[in-house]
Short mmCIF file of C-alpha atoms and ligand atoms in Angstrom, two decimals:
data_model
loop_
_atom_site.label_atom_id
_atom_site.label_comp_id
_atom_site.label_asym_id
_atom_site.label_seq_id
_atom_site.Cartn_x
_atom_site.Cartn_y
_atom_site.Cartn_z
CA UNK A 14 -84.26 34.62 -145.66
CA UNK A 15 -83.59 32.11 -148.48
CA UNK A 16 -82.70 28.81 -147.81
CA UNK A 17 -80.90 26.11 -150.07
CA UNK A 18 -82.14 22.44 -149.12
CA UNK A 19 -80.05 19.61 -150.08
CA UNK A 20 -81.71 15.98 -149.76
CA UNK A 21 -79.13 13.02 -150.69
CA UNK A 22 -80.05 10.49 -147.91
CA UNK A 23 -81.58 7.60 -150.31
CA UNK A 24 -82.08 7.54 -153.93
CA UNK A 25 -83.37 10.87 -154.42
CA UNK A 26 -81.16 13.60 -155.44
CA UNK A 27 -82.53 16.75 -154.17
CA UNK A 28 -82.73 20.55 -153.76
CA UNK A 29 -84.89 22.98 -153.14
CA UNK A 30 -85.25 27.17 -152.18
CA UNK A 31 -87.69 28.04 -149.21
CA UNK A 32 -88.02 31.68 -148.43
CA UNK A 33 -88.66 31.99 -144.65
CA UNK A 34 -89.38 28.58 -143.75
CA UNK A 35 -92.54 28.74 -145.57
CA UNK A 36 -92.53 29.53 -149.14
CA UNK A 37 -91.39 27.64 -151.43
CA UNK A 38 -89.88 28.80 -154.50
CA UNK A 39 -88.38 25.67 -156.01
CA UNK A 40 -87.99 22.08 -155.23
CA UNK A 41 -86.40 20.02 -158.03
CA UNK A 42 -86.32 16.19 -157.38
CA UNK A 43 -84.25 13.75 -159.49
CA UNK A 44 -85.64 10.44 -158.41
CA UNK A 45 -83.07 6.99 -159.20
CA UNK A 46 -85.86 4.72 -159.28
CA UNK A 47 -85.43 3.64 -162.92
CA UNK A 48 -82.03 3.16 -162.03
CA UNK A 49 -82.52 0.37 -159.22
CA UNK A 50 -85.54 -1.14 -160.45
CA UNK A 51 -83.50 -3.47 -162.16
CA UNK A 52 -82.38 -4.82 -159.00
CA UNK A 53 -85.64 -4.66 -157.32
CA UNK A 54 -84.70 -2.06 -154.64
CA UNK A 55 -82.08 0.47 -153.89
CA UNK A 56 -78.25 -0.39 -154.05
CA UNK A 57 -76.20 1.84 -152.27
CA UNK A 58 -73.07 2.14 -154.10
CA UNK A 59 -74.72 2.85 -157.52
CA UNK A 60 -76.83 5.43 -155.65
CA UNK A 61 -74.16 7.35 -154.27
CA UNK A 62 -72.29 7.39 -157.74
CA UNK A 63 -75.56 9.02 -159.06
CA UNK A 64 -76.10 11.38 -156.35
CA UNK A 65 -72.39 12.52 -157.66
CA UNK A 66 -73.70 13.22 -161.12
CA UNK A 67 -76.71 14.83 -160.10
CA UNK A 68 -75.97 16.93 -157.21
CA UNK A 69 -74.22 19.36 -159.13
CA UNK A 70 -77.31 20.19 -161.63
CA UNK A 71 -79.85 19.27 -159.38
CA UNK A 72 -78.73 22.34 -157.17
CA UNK A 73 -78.52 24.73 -160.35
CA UNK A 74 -82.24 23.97 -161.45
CA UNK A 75 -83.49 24.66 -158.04
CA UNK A 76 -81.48 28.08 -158.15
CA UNK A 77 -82.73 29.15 -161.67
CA UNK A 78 -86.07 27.88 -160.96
CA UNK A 79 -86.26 29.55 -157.90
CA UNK A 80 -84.99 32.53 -160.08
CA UNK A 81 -82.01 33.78 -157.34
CA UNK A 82 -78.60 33.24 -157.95
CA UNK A 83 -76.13 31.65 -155.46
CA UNK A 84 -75.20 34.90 -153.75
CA UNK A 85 -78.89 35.52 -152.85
CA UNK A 86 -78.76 32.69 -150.48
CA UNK A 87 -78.71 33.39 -146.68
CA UNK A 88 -77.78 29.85 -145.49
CA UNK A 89 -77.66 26.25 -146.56
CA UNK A 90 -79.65 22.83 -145.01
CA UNK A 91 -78.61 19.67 -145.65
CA UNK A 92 -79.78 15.68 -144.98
CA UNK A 93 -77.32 14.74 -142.34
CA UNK A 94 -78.58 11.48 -141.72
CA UNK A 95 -79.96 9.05 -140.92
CA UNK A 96 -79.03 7.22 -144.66
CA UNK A 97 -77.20 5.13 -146.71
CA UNK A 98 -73.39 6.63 -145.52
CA UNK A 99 -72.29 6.89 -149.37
CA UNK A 100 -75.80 8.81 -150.23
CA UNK A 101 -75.46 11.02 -147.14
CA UNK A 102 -71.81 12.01 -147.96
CA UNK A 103 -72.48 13.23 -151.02
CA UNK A 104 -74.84 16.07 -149.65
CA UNK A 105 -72.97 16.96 -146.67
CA UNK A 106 -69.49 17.34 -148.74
CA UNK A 107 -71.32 19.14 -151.80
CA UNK A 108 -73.31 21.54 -148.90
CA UNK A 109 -70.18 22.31 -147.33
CA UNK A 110 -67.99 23.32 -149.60
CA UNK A 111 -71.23 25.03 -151.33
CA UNK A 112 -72.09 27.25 -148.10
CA UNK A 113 -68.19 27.51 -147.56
CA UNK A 114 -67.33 29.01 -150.96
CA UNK A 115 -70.63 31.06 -150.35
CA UNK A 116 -69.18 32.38 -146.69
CA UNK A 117 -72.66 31.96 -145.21
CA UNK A 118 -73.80 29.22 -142.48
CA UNK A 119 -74.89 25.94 -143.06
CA UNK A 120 -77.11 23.41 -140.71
CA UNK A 121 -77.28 19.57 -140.58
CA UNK A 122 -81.05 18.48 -140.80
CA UNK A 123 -82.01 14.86 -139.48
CA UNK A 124 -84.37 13.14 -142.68
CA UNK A 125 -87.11 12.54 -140.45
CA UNK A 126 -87.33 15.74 -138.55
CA UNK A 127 -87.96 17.23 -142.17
CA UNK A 128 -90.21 14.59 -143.31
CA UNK A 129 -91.90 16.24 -139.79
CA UNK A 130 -91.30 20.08 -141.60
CA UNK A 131 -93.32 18.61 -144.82
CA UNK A 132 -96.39 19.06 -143.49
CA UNK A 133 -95.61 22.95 -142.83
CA UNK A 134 -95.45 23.97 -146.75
CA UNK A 135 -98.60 23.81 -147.75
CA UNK A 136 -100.77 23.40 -144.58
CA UNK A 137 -102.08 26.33 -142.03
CA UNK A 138 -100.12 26.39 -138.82
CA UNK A 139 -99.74 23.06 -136.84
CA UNK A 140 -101.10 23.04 -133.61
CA UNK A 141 -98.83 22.11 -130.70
CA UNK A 142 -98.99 19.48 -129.14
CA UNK A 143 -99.19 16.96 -132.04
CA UNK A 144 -98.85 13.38 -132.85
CA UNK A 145 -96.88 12.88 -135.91
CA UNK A 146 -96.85 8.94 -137.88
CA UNK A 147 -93.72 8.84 -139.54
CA UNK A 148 -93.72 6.05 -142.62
CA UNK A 149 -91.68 5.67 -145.23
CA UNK A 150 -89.14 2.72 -146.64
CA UNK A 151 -86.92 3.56 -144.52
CA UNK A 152 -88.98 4.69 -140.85
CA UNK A 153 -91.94 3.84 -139.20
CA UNK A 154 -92.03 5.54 -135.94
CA UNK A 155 -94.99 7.92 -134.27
CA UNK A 156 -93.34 11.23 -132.53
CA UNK A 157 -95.04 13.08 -129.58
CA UNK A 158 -94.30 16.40 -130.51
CA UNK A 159 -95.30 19.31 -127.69
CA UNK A 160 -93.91 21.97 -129.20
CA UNK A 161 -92.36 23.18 -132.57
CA UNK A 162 -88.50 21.50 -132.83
CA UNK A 163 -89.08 19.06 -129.48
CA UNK A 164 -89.67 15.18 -130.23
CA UNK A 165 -90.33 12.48 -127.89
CA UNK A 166 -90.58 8.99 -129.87
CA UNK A 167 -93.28 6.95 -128.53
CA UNK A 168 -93.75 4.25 -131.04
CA UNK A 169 -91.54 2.40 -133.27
CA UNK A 170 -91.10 -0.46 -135.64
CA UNK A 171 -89.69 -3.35 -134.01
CA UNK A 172 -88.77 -4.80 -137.41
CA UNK A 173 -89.65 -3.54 -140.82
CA UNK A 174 -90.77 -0.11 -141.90
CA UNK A 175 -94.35 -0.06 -143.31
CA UNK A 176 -92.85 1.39 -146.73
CA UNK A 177 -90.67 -1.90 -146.68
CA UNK A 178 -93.42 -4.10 -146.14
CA UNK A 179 -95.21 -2.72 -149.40
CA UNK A 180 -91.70 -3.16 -151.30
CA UNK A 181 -91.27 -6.65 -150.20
CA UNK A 182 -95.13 -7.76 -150.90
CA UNK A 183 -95.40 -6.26 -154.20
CA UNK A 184 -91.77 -8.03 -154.85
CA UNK A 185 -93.30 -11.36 -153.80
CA UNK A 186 -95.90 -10.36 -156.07
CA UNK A 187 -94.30 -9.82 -159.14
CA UNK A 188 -95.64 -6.36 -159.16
CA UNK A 189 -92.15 -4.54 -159.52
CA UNK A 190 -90.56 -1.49 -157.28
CA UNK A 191 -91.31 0.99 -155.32
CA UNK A 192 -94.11 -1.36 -153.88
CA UNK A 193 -96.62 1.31 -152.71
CA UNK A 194 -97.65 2.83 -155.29
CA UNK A 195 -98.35 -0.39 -156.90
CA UNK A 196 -99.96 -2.19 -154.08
CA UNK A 197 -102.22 0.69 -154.02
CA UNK A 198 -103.08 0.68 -157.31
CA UNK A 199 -103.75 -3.23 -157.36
CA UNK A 200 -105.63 -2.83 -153.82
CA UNK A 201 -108.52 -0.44 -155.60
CA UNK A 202 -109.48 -3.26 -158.00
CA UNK A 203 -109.20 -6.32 -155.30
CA UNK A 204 -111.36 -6.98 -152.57
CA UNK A 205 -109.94 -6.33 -148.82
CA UNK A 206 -112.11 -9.04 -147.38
CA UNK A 207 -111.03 -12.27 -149.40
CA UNK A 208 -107.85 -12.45 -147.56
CA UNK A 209 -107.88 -11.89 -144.26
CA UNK A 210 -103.80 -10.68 -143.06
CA UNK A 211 -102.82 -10.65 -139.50
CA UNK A 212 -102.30 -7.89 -137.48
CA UNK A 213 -98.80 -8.10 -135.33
CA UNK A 214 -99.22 -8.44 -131.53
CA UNK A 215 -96.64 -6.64 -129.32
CA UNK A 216 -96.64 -9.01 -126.00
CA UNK A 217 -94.93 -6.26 -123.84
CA UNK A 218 -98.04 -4.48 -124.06
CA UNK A 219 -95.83 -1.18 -125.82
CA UNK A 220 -97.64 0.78 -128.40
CA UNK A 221 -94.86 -0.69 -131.05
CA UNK A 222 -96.02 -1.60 -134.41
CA UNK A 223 -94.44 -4.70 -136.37
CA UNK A 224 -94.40 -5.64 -139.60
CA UNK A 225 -92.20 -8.34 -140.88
CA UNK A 226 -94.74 -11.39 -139.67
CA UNK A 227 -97.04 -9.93 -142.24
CA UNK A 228 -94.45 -10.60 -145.29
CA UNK A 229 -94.21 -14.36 -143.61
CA UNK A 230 -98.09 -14.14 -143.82
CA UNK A 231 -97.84 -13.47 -147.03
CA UNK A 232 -95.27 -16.05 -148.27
CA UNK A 233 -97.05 -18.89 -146.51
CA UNK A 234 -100.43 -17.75 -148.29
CA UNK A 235 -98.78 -17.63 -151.37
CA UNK A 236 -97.62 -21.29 -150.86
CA UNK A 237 -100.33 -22.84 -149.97
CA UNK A 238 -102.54 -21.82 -152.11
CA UNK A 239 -99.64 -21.86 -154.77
CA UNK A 240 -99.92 -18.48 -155.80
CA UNK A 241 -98.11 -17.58 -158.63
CA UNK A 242 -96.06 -13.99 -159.01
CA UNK A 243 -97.65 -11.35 -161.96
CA UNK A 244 -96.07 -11.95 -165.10
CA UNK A 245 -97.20 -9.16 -166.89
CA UNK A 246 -101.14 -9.96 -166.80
CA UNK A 247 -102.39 -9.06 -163.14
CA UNK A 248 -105.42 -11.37 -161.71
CA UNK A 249 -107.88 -10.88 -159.71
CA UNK A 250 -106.16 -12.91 -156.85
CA UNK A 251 -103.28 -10.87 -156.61
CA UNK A 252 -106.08 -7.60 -156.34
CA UNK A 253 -107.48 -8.87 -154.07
CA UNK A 254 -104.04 -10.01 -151.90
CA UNK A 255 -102.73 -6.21 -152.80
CA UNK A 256 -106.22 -5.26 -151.34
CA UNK A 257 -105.72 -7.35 -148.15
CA UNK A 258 -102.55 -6.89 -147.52
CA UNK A 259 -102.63 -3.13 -147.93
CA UNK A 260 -105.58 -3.28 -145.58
CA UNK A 261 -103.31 -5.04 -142.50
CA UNK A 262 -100.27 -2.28 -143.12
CA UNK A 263 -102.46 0.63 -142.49
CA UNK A 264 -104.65 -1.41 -139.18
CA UNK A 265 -101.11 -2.47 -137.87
CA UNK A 266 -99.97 1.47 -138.26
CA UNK A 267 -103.60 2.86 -137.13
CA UNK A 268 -104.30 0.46 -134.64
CA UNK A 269 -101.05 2.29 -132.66
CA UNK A 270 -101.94 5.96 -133.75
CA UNK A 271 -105.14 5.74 -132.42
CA UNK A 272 -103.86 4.34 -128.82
CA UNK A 273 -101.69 7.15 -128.59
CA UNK A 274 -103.86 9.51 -129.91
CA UNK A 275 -106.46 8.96 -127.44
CA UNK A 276 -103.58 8.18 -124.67
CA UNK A 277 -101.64 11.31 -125.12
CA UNK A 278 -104.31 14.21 -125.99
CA UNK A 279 -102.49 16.30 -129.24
CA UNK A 280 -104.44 19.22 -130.59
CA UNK A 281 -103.14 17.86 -134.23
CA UNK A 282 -102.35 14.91 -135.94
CA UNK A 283 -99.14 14.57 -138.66
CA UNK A 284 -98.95 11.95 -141.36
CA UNK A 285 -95.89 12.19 -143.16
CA UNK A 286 -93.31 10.21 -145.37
CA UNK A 287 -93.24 8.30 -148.55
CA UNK A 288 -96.45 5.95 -147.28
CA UNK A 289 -98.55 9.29 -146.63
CA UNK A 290 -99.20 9.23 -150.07
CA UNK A 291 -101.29 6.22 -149.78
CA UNK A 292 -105.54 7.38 -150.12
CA UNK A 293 -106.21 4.88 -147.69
CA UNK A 294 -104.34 5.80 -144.65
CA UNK A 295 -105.07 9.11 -145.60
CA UNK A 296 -108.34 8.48 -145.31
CA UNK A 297 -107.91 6.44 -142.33
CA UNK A 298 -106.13 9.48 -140.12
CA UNK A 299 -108.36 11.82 -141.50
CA UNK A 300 -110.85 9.48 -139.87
CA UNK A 301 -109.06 9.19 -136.66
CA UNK A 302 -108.71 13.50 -136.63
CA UNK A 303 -112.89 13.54 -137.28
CA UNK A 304 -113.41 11.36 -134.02
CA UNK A 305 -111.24 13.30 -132.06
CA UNK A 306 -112.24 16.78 -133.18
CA UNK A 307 -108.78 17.67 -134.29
CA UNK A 308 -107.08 18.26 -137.42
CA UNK A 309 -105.03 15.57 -139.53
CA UNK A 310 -102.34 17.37 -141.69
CA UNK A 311 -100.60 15.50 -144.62
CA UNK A 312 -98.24 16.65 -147.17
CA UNK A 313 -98.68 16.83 -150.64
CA UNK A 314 -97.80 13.91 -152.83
CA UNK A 315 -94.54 16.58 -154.07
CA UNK A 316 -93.63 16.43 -150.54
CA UNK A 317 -94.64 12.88 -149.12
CA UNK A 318 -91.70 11.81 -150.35
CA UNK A 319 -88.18 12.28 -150.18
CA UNK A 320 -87.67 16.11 -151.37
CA UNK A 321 -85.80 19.27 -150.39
CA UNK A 322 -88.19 21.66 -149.90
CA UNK A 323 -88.44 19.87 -146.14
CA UNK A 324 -85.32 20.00 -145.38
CA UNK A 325 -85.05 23.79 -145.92
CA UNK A 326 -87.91 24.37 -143.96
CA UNK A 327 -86.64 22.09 -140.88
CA UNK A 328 -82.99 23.98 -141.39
CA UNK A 329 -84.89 27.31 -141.55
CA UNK A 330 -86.20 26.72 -137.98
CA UNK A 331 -83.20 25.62 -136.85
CA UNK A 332 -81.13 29.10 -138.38
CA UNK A 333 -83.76 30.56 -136.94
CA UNK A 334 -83.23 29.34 -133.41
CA UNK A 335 -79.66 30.78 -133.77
CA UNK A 336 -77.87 27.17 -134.64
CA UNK A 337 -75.07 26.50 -136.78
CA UNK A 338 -72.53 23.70 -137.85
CA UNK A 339 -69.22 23.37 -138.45
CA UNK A 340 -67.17 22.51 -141.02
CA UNK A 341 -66.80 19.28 -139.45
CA UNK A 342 -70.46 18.49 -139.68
CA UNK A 343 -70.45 14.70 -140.09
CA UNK A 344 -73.02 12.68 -141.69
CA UNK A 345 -74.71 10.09 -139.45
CA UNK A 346 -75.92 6.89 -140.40
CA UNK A 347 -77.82 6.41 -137.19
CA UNK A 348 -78.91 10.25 -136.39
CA UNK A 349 -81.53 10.00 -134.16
CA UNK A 350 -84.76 12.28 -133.89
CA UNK A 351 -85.09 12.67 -129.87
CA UNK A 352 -83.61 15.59 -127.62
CA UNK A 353 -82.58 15.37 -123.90
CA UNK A 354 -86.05 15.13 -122.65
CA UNK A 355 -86.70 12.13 -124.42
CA UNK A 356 -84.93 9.65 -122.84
CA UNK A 357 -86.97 10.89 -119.32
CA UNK A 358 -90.21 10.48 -121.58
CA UNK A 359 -89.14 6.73 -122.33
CA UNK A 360 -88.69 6.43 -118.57
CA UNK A 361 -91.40 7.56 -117.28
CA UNK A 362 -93.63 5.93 -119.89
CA UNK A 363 -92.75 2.37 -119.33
CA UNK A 364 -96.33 0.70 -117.96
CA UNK A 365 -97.74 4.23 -118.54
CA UNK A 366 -97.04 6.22 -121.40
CA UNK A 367 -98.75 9.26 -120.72
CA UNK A 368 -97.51 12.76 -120.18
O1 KG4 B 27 -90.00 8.90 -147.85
P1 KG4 B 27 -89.59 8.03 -148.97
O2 KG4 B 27 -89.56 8.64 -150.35
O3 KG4 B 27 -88.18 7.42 -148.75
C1 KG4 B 27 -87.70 6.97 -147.53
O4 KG4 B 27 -87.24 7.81 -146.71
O5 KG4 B 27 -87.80 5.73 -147.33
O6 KG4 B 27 -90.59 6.76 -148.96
C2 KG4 B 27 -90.52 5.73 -149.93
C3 KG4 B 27 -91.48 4.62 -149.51
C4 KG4 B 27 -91.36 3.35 -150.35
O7 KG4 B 27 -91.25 2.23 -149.49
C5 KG4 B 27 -92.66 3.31 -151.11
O8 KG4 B 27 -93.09 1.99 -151.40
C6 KG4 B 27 -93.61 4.02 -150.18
O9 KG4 B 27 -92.84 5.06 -149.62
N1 KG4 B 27 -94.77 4.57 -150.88
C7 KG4 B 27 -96.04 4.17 -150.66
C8 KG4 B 27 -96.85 4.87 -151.58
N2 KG4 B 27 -96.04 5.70 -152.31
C9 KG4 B 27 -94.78 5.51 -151.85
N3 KG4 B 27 -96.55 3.28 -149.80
C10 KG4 B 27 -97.89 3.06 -149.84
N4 KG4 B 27 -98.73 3.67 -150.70
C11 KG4 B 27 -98.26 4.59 -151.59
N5 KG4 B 27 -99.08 5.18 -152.45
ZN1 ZN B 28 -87.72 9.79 -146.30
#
């Protein structure tokens, strides 16, 4: 069964073929960054006028590349949220009329439930139940996840996504956009231990991770020791901040995983989204996996972030679990990753958060 994957939800414009929800046989990426680094982070109304441009031959490439022609397909999967609304639109309309001209049955996908999918590519089966981190610019949120297609979110940001954090610091910085990739970069060359960054306290006693006192942290640090941003030459100070900063994203993000982890019992352990790409929490979960004699399962760096090929693969299972949309499939802003069950989960986990 070939599937068509179409990613619009940010500033990526996206497609991808996956043969049986495992193979895949193209995955073509047009990323906007050089578009909206001039403006230091994505704006939504140029992205969704790009997505327009690109949609069109972004699909074609991952046809030819994929070497099938349209009529080959069996069914389409799209992003339907969550997003920016103008991004999102773009994908659902073109996917639409795409599977509708085609006469064969399309499937909304929610982002994070493929960012979920990712780690299925490339990786031997997942083990059920698992505990999957979610991180990227837009999401920070750890899913319980006892069986394939079944989430139950246990841990979320209560302010800024870890991916966000990384953007804003490297801003403050003067190191330029996306953040992570920078701050990572910087981080290998500084020293961790100069600076020491807070870790956020939730007072409820929730396993909730928070972020945004960190970029305070870093704004008063910068001011009183009157830190000045990069202007092309990098010191050794800002290393060394990158270093320390970098250092209290992934504690603040591990210091939850591993509650839950040891909490909640999975046979597997997911890290997945744009901030998997970082070594260091890599190495971090992989870590956490080792003491807990189960596996940690990341995607490639193709797949960390925002691509196609995960979307297919989350649309695949859901074709394959006999469901379909209509014509009137909507995108959502807000979509949330949770099913009925969830809500009982929340319930029952309030004090006690175990199964
Ligand atoms: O999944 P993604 O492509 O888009 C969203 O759905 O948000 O993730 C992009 C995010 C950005 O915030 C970027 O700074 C972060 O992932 N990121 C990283 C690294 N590479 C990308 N964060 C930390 N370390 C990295 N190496
Ligand atoms: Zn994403």
């Amino acid at each position: 069964m070939f599937v068509l994957g179409i990613e619009s939800s940010c500033d990526e414009t996206a497609a991808a073929v996956v043969r049986d929800g495992k193979e895949m046989l193209s995955s073509v990426i047009h990323s906007q960054i050089e578009t909206h680094m001039a403006w230091g982070g994505v704006v939504p109304e140029i992205a969704a006028r790009e997505h327009l441009i690109k949609i069109e031959p972004v699909v074609e490439k991952a046809l030819s590349d994929a070497k099938i022609s349209a009529a080959d397909l069996d069914a389409v999967a799209v992003t339907q949220g969550p997003g920016l609304i103008g991004s999102l639109l773009v994908g659902v309309c073109y996917a639409k009329a795409f599977a509708y001209g085609l006469g064969i049955p399309i499937v909304g996908v929610n982002h994070i439930e493929g960012h979920v999918f990712s780690v299925t590519l490339e990786n031997p089966p997942v083990e059920f139940p698992a505990l999957a981190l979610i991180v990227s610019g837009g999401h920070t949120n750890i899913f319980y996840i006892p069986e394939p297609g079944e989430y139950r979110i246990v841990s979320r940001t209560r302010d800024d996504a870890a991916g966000e954090a990384f953007d804003k610091a490297a801003k403050m910085l003067g190191l330029g956009y996306p953040g992570g990739p920078v701050i990572e970069r910087f981080a290998r060359e500084g020293d961790a231990r100069k600076i020491h960054f807070p870790t956020a306290k939730i007072s409820d006693g929730r396993p909730d991770m928070s972020f945004s006192g960190l970029k305070t942290a870093l704004v008063r640090y910068m001011r009183e020791n009157s830190v000045e941003p990069a202007n092309g030459e990098v010191s050794q100070e800002i290393k060394d901040i990158a270093a320390g900063f970098q250092r209290a994203v992934i504690r603040g993000l591990m210091k939850s995983f591993e509650k839950l982890a040891v909490d909640l019992r999975p046979r597997s352990l997911i890290v997945a989204g744009g901030v998997a790409c970082n070594f260091a929490l890599r190495a971090a979960a992989e870590e956490l996996g080792e003491k807990l004699n189960i596996p940690a399962y990341f995607p490639s760096k193709h797949l960390s972030t925002d691509n196609a090929a995960m979307i297919a693969a989350a649309g695949h299972f859901q074709l394959a679990r006999g469901e379909r949309a209509d014509l009137d499939l909507a995108a959502d802003v807000t979509l949330r990753l949770q099913n009925s069950r969830t809500d009982d989960f929340e319930r029952g986990r309030r004090g006690n958060y175990r199964r």
